[in-house]
Short mmCIF file of C-alpha atoms in Angstrom, two decimals:
data_model
loop_
_atom_site.label_atom_id
_atom_site.label_comp_id
_atom_site.label_asym_id
_atom_site.label_seq_id
_atom_site.Cartn_x
_atom_site.Cartn_y
_atom_site.Cartn_z
CA UNK A 1 107.74 97.19 115.55
CA UNK A 2 107.00 100.66 116.89
CA UNK A 3 109.40 103.54 116.39
CA UNK A 4 111.49 102.51 119.38
CA UNK A 5 111.25 98.74 119.71
CA UNK A 6 108.98 95.67 119.81
CA UNK A 7 107.15 93.34 117.44
CA UNK A 8 104.20 94.37 115.32
CA UNK A 9 100.68 93.22 116.16
CA UNK A 10 99.62 93.64 112.53
CA UNK A 11 98.66 90.85 110.18
CA UNK A 12 101.30 90.88 107.45
CA UNK A 13 100.56 89.99 103.85
CA UNK A 14 101.57 90.89 100.30
CA UNK A 15 99.57 93.18 98.06
CA UNK A 16 100.10 93.02 94.31
CA UNK A 17 99.99 96.47 92.73
CA UNK A 18 98.51 97.17 89.32
CA UNK A 19 101.83 96.60 87.55
CA UNK A 20 102.47 93.31 89.34
CA UNK A 21 104.96 94.65 91.90
CA UNK A 22 104.59 93.23 95.41
CA UNK A 23 104.03 95.62 98.32
CA UNK A 24 104.18 94.61 101.99
CA UNK A 25 100.77 95.14 103.59
CA UNK A 26 99.96 95.58 107.29
CA UNK A 27 96.47 95.19 108.79
CA UNK A 28 95.63 96.09 112.39
CA UNK A 29 92.11 95.25 113.64
CA UNK A 30 90.17 97.61 115.92
CA UNK A 31 90.35 96.71 119.59
CA UNK A 32 86.61 96.94 120.17
CA UNK A 33 85.32 94.22 117.85
CA UNK A 34 84.64 93.44 114.21
CA UNK A 35 82.76 96.65 113.31
CA UNK A 36 85.18 99.59 113.13
CA UNK A 37 84.27 103.27 113.16
CA UNK A 38 86.22 103.52 109.93
CA UNK A 39 89.46 102.54 108.28
CA UNK A 40 92.64 104.61 108.51
CA UNK A 41 95.10 103.98 105.67
CA UNK A 42 98.64 104.96 106.68
CA UNK A 43 101.33 106.20 104.27
CA UNK A 44 104.89 106.35 105.65
CA UNK A 45 107.82 108.65 105.01
CA UNK A 46 111.05 108.58 103.02
CA UNK A 47 113.52 105.81 103.82
CA UNK A 48 111.41 104.11 106.48
CA UNK A 49 108.68 101.46 106.59
CA UNK A 50 105.25 100.80 108.06
CA UNK A 51 106.60 98.71 110.94
CA UNK A 52 107.60 101.97 112.63
CA UNK A 53 103.91 102.93 112.99
CA UNK A 54 102.92 100.27 115.52
CA UNK A 55 102.29 102.76 118.32
CA UNK A 56 100.11 105.00 116.15
CA UNK A 57 98.20 102.01 114.76
CA UNK A 58 97.51 100.69 118.27
CA UNK A 59 96.22 104.09 119.37
CA UNK A 60 93.88 104.25 116.40
CA UNK A 61 92.76 100.69 117.06
CA UNK A 62 92.02 101.58 120.66
CA UNK A 63 89.76 104.37 119.42
CA UNK A 64 87.79 101.87 117.34
CA UNK A 65 89.43 102.24 113.93
CA UNK A 66 90.71 99.53 111.67
CA UNK A 67 94.17 100.43 110.39
CA UNK A 68 95.94 99.47 107.17
CA UNK A 69 99.38 100.45 105.99
CA UNK A 70 101.93 99.39 103.43
CA UNK A 71 105.60 99.74 102.64
CA UNK A 72 105.83 102.10 99.69
CA UNK A 73 107.66 101.06 96.53
CA UNK A 74 111.41 100.93 97.17
CA UNK A 75 110.92 100.80 100.95
CA UNK A 76 110.77 98.20 103.71
CA UNK A 77 109.75 94.75 102.51
CA UNK A 78 108.22 96.00 99.26
CA UNK A 79 109.74 95.55 95.81
CA UNK A 80 111.86 98.02 93.91
CA UNK A 81 115.37 99.42 94.42
CA UNK A 82 115.76 101.26 97.72
CA UNK A 83 114.62 104.84 97.24
CA UNK A 84 113.84 104.20 93.59
CA UNK A 85 110.78 105.17 91.59
CA UNK A 86 109.78 103.24 88.49
CA UNK A 87 107.50 106.00 87.15
CA UNK A 88 106.66 109.58 88.10
CA UNK A 89 103.16 108.63 89.31
CA UNK A 90 104.20 105.35 90.94
CA UNK A 91 103.47 106.29 94.56
CA UNK A 92 100.10 107.83 93.66
CA UNK A 93 99.15 104.78 91.59
CA UNK A 94 100.02 102.43 94.44
CA UNK A 95 97.94 104.45 96.89
CA UNK A 96 95.03 104.34 94.46
CA UNK A 97 95.33 100.55 94.23
CA UNK A 98 95.31 100.28 98.03
CA UNK A 99 92.28 102.57 98.33
CA UNK A 100 90.44 100.43 95.77
CA UNK A 101 91.39 97.25 97.61
CA UNK A 102 90.30 98.68 100.95
CA UNK A 103 86.94 99.79 99.55
CA UNK A 104 86.39 96.37 97.97
CA UNK A 105 87.29 94.66 101.23
CA UNK A 106 84.78 96.78 103.13
CA UNK A 107 82.13 95.98 100.52
CA UNK A 108 82.68 92.25 100.96
CA UNK A 109 82.11 92.71 104.69
CA UNK A 110 78.85 94.66 104.13
CA UNK A 111 80.59 97.82 105.35
CA UNK A 112 80.75 99.82 102.13
CA UNK A 113 79.68 103.01 103.94
CA UNK A 114 82.48 102.89 106.51
CA UNK A 115 84.62 106.06 106.38
CA UNK A 116 88.05 105.81 104.77
CA UNK A 117 90.66 108.19 106.17
CA UNK A 118 94.16 108.73 104.75
CA UNK A 119 96.94 109.52 107.23
CA UNK A 120 100.30 110.36 105.73
CA UNK A 121 103.58 111.38 107.34
CA UNK A 122 106.37 113.37 105.64
CA UNK A 123 106.77 111.91 102.12
CA UNK A 124 103.62 109.92 102.87
CA UNK A 125 101.85 113.15 103.75
CA UNK A 126 102.87 114.63 100.43
CA UNK A 127 101.71 111.50 98.57
CA UNK A 128 98.35 111.54 100.38
CA UNK A 129 97.84 115.28 99.91
CA UNK A 130 98.72 115.16 96.22
CA UNK A 131 96.42 112.15 95.81
CA UNK A 132 93.55 114.14 97.32
CA UNK A 133 94.35 117.32 95.37
CA UNK A 134 94.20 115.37 92.10
CA UNK A 135 90.92 113.74 93.20
CA UNK A 136 92.26 110.34 92.15
CA UNK A 137 89.81 108.54 94.46
CA UNK A 138 87.19 109.81 96.92
CA UNK A 139 88.20 109.62 100.58
CA UNK A 140 86.29 110.79 103.63
CA UNK A 141 89.09 112.62 105.42
CA UNK A 142 92.80 113.32 105.41
CA UNK A 143 95.34 113.62 108.22
CA UNK A 144 98.76 115.11 107.46
CA UNK A 145 101.72 114.72 109.83
CA UNK A 146 104.71 116.94 109.02
CA UNK A 147 103.99 116.64 105.28
CA UNK A 148 106.84 117.28 102.84
CA UNK A 149 105.06 120.18 101.13
CA UNK A 150 108.32 122.14 101.06
CA UNK A 151 111.61 120.23 101.11
CA UNK A 152 113.66 123.42 101.28
CA UNK A 153 115.65 123.17 98.06
CA UNK A 154 118.07 125.94 97.13
CA UNK A 155 118.57 127.27 93.61
CA UNK A 156 121.36 124.87 92.61
CA UNK A 157 119.53 121.92 94.17
CA UNK A 158 116.43 122.82 92.15
CA UNK A 159 118.58 122.87 89.01
CA UNK A 160 119.98 119.42 89.77
CA UNK A 161 116.56 118.00 90.57
CA UNK A 162 115.18 119.36 87.30
CA UNK A 163 118.14 118.09 85.25
CA UNK A 164 119.19 114.73 86.68
CA UNK A 165 115.91 112.84 86.13
CA UNK A 166 116.25 113.50 82.39
CA UNK A 167 119.82 112.21 82.30
CA UNK A 168 119.81 109.49 84.96
CA UNK A 169 116.32 109.00 86.48
CA UNK A 170 117.40 105.92 88.42
CA UNK A 171 120.59 107.41 89.86
CA UNK A 172 120.37 106.98 93.62
CA UNK A 173 122.21 109.12 96.17
CA UNK A 174 122.02 109.71 99.91
CA UNK A 175 118.77 111.36 100.96
CA UNK A 176 120.48 113.64 103.48
CA UNK A 177 118.09 112.93 106.36
CA UNK A 178 119.79 113.49 109.72
CA UNK A 179 118.32 111.02 112.22
CA UNK A 180 119.21 113.30 115.14
CA UNK A 181 116.28 115.49 114.20
CA UNK A 182 113.59 112.81 113.96
CA UNK A 183 112.62 113.08 117.62
CA UNK A 184 113.86 114.34 120.98
CA UNK A 185 113.52 110.74 122.22
CA UNK A 186 116.97 109.08 122.04
CA UNK A 187 115.37 105.61 121.86
CA UNK A 188 113.53 106.55 118.68
CA UNK A 189 116.71 107.87 117.07
CA UNK A 190 118.77 104.83 118.12
CA UNK A 191 116.16 102.38 116.85
CA UNK A 192 115.95 104.19 113.52
CA UNK A 193 119.72 104.04 113.06
CA UNK A 194 119.82 100.33 113.94
CA UNK A 195 116.81 99.34 111.83
CA UNK A 196 117.89 97.17 108.86
CA UNK A 197 114.72 98.08 106.97
CA UNK A 198 115.53 101.80 107.03
CA UNK A 199 117.61 103.12 104.12
CA UNK A 200 119.14 106.45 103.12
CA UNK A 201 118.72 106.32 99.33
CA UNK A 202 116.74 108.53 96.97
CA UNK A 203 116.60 108.32 93.17
CA UNK A 204 116.57 111.38 90.94
CA UNK A 205 113.01 110.61 89.81
CA UNK A 206 111.79 110.45 93.43
CA UNK A 207 113.58 113.70 94.25
CA UNK A 208 111.79 115.32 91.32
CA UNK A 209 108.44 114.06 92.62
CA UNK A 210 109.19 115.64 96.01
CA UNK A 211 110.23 118.92 94.40
CA UNK A 212 107.20 119.18 92.11
CA UNK A 213 104.33 117.66 94.10
CA UNK A 214 104.67 120.03 97.05
CA UNK A 215 104.23 123.29 95.12
CA UNK A 216 101.50 121.71 92.99
CA UNK A 217 99.59 120.71 96.12
CA UNK A 218 100.01 124.16 97.68
CA UNK A 219 98.51 125.70 94.54
CA UNK A 220 95.35 123.67 95.18
CA UNK A 221 95.07 124.62 98.86
CA UNK A 222 92.57 127.49 98.30
CA UNK A 223 90.20 125.01 96.64
CA UNK A 224 90.46 122.31 99.33
CA UNK A 225 87.23 120.55 100.26
CA UNK A 226 88.16 117.21 101.88
CA UNK A 227 88.05 117.44 105.70
CA UNK A 228 91.70 117.64 106.71
CA UNK A 229 93.72 117.71 109.92
CA UNK A 230 97.20 119.19 109.44
CA UNK A 231 99.72 118.74 112.27
CA UNK A 232 103.33 119.82 111.95
CA UNK A 233 106.50 120.44 113.92
CA UNK A 234 107.78 123.94 114.49
CA UNK A 235 111.36 122.68 115.00
CA UNK A 236 111.32 120.44 111.91
CA UNK A 237 114.75 120.25 110.29
CA UNK A 238 113.93 117.46 107.81
CA UNK A 239 111.21 119.26 105.86
CA UNK A 240 110.54 122.98 105.81
CA UNK A 241 107.63 123.74 108.18
CA UNK A 242 106.88 126.80 106.06
CA UNK A 243 105.15 124.47 103.59
CA UNK A 244 102.60 123.39 106.18
CA UNK A 245 102.16 126.97 107.39
CA UNK A 246 101.49 128.10 103.82
CA UNK A 247 98.91 125.36 103.32
CA UNK A 248 97.21 126.24 106.61
CA UNK A 249 97.02 129.90 105.61
CA UNK A 250 95.58 129.18 102.16
CA UNK A 251 93.10 126.35 102.72
CA UNK A 252 89.44 127.11 103.53
CA UNK A 253 88.85 127.07 107.28
CA UNK A 254 85.71 124.95 106.92
CA UNK A 255 87.82 122.15 105.42
CA UNK A 256 91.01 122.42 107.49
CA UNK A 257 91.92 122.08 111.14
CA UNK A 258 95.60 122.76 111.76
CA UNK A 259 98.15 123.13 114.51
CA UNK A 260 101.88 123.69 114.71
CA UNK A 261 103.60 122.04 117.68
CA UNK A 262 106.28 124.65 118.20
CA UNK A 263 108.84 122.63 120.16
CA UNK A 264 108.65 119.27 118.40
CA UNK A 265 110.89 117.63 115.82
CA UNK A 266 109.76 115.96 112.60
CA UNK A 267 108.16 112.72 113.91
CA UNK A 268 105.48 114.32 116.05
CA UNK A 269 103.83 111.00 116.98
CA UNK A 270 107.21 109.66 118.15
CA UNK A 271 108.20 112.60 120.33
CA UNK A 272 108.83 112.32 124.07
CA UNK A 273 105.81 114.52 124.67
CA UNK A 274 103.48 113.26 121.96
CA UNK A 275 100.44 113.32 124.26
CA UNK A 276 99.02 116.61 122.91
CA UNK A 277 99.48 115.37 119.33
CA UNK A 278 97.53 112.18 119.97
CA UNK A 279 94.91 114.14 121.92
CA UNK A 280 94.28 116.48 119.00
CA UNK A 281 94.08 113.59 116.55
CA UNK A 282 91.62 111.73 118.77
CA UNK A 283 89.46 114.81 119.33
CA UNK A 284 89.29 115.61 115.61
CA UNK A 285 88.42 112.02 114.68
CA UNK A 286 85.68 111.92 117.34
CA UNK A 287 84.17 115.13 116.00
CA UNK A 288 84.23 113.89 112.41
CA UNK A 289 83.41 110.23 113.07
CA UNK A 290 81.61 109.91 116.42
CA UNK A 291 81.91 106.55 118.22
#
């Protein structure tokens, strides 16, 4: 489904990660035929699932891109306790497995040179950015949508996040996300609240990943080399927009294109006035990967 309603047009399958865990996999073909301009691999946010990205996937398909996405561990139809994390590097390892699988798939289709672009939102943006900063696999470009580079923890919260994973790494609590601030579109908010595949859990180990990976990624910003488009919401109340602003200020201008949409909430592609967001994404992709 998209963020508001409707069935997915993706082909659904199961991907087996390196440790044997099953992850739900979504594949959307390009609209223009069997030879895409590239492949965009989507990584979703905390508590949600890839079915909410139907509208974005269709847009990308209309521009000639093949789109893949997956439900992260502990989310959607994938395995694992809701909001859990079996190991500190779990989400990065899974993304690496999916990148490898996508590259192998392109090779089997005689398309090994097709560009591979990561597009991550919120937690998914943090996962994708950390993946790139660690150079775990080569990718051709990165798109970040309201990435969770700064989750706005106070001093006591930082103490809890540093302490709890040592004592009870699998302890799961409410993630504190307020659906009112996802989007100004009431239909998006209502659909999110009614979605049985959305959850509000987060384990101590996952909270620690969020707290540590953001600052670690920001430290690498001055050395950034992968072509990156960073788009974030000025009115974001779910992650701290200062994290994106700090990354934009620190990263080399030849590698980064960035824009803050001052009046938007967290889910910039699901806002009532998402037209300028899609327009900037399309323009950047056309400059980097001409039709």
